[in-house]
GROMACS .gro file of C-alpha atoms in nm:
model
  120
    1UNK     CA    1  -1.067   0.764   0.856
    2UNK     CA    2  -1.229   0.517   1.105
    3UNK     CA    3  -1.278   0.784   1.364
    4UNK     CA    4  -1.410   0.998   1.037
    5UNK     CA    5  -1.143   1.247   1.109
    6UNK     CA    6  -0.960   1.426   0.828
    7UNK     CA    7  -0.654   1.199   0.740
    8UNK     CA    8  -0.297   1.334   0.792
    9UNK     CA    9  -0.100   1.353   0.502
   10UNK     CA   10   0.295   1.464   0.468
   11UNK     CA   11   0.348   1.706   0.200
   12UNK     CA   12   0.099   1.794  -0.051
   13UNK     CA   13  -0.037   1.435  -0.163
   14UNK     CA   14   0.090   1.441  -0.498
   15UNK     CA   15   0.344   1.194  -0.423
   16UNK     CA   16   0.342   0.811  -0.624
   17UNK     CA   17   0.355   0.535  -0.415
   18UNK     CA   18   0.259   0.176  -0.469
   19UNK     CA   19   0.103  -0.058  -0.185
   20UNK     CA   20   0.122  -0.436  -0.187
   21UNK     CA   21  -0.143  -0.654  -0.032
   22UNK     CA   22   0.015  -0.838   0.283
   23UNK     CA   23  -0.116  -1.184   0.118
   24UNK     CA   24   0.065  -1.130  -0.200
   25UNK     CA   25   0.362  -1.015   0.006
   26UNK     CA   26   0.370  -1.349   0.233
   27UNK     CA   27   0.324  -1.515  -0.084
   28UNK     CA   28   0.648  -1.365  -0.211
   29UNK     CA   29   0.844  -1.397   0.057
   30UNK     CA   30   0.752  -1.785   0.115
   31UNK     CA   31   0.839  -1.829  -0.305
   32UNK     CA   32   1.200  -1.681  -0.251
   33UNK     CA   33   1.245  -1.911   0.052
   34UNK     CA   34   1.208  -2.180  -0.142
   35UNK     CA   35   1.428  -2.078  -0.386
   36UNK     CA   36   1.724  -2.181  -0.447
   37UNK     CA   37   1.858  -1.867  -0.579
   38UNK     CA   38   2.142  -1.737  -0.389
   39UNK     CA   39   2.084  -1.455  -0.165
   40UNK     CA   40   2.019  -1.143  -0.261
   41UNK     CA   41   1.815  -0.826  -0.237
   42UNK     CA   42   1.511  -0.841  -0.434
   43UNK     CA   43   1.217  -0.561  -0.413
   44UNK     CA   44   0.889  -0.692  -0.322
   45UNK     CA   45   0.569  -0.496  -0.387
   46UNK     CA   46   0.342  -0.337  -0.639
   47UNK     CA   47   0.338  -0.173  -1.004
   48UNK     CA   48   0.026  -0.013  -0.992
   49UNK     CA   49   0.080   0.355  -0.891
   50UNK     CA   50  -0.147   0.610  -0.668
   51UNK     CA   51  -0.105   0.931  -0.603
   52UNK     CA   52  -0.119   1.029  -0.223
   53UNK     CA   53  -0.393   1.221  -0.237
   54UNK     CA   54  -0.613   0.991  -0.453
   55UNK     CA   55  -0.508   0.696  -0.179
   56UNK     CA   56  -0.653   0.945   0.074
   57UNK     CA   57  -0.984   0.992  -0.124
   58UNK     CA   58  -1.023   0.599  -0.192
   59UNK     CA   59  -0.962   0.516   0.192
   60UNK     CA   60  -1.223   0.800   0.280
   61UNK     CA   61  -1.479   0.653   0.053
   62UNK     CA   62  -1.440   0.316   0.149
   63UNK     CA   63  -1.485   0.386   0.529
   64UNK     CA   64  -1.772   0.627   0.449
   65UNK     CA   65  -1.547   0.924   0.606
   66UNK     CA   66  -1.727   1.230   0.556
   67UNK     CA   67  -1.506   1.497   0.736
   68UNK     CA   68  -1.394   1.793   0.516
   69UNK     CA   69  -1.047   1.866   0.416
   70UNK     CA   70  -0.724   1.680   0.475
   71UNK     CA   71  -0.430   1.776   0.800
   72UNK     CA   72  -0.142   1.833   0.588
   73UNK     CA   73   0.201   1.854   0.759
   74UNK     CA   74   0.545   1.916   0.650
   75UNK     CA   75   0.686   1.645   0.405
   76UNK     CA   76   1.008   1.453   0.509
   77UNK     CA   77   1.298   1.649   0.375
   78UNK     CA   78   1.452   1.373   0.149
   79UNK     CA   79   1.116   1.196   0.014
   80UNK     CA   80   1.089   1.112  -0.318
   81UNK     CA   81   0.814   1.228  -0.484
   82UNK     CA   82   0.781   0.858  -0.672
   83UNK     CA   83   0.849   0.545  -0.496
   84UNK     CA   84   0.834   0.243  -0.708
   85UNK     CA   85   1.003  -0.107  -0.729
   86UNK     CA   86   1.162  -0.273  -0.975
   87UNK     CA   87   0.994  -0.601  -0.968
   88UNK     CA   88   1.198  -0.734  -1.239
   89UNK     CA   89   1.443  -0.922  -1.010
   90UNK     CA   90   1.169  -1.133  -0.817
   91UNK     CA   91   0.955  -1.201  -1.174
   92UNK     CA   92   1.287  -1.351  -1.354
   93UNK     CA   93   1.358  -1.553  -1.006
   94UNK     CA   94   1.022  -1.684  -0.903
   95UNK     CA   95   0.765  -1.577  -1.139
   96UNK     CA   96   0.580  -1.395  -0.858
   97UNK     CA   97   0.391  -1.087  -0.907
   98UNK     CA   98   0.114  -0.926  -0.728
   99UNK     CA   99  -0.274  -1.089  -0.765
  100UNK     CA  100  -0.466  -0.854  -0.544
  101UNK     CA  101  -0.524  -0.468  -0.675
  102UNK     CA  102  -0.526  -0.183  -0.437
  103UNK     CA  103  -0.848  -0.128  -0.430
  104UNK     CA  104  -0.946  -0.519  -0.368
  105UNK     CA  105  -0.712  -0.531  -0.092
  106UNK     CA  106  -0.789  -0.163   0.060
  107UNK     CA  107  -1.161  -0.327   0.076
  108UNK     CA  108  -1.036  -0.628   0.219
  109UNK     CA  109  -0.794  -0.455   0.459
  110UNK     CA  110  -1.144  -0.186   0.596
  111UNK     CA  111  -1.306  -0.466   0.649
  112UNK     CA  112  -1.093  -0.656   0.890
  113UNK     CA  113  -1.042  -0.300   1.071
  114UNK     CA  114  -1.427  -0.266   1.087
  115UNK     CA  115  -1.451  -0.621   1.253
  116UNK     CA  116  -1.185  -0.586   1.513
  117UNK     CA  117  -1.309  -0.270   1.610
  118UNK     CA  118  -1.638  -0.404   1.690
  119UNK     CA  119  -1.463  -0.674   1.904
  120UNK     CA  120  -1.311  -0.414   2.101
   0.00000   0.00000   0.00000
């Protein structure tokens, strides 16, 4: 989207996903150090759901991408159509959950592309 070139996607886009800001993830991750929970797996991320191709759309809008259409390529063979944690875990342990939307931290996250590129 940067070089305003259609965006590759796998499969047809209509997969969920969720994204997690990398502040709120640091955030996490320094909470459950400090913890004094004995280890164990917890899932760190995001609730709020997006569909691929609505992701694709957002990031093309932000970055003022105007090139038509979308490179679609094969999707993996055992990819879930909707990826989600359970958050529940890290909540009851640490009372973390995620501050920054997508969209606040896809703005955030074009932004800091935008300036390193011009320091290149």
């Amino acid at each position: 989207a940067l070089k305003k070139e259609p965006l590759q996607i796998n499969g047809d886009g209509n997969q969920i996903r969720t994204f997690c800001y990398i502040d709120d993830f640091i955030q996490a991750l320094f909470l459950m150090l400090k913890s004094e929970s004995p280890a164990e797996v917890i899932n760190i991320g995001s609730r709020q759901q997006i569909r691929i191709l609505d992701l694709a759309e957002l990031i093309n809008k932000m970055l003022d991408n105007q090139s038509k259409g979308y490179n679609f390529v094969e999707r993996y063979q055992f990819e879930p159509m909707i990826r989600t944690p359970d958050l529940s875990k890290i909540i009851k342990l640490s009372g973390w959950k995620p501050a920054t939307g997508l969209k606040k931290g896809l703005k955030s996250t074009a932004n800091w592309l935008k300036t390193q590129l011009k320091t290149l």
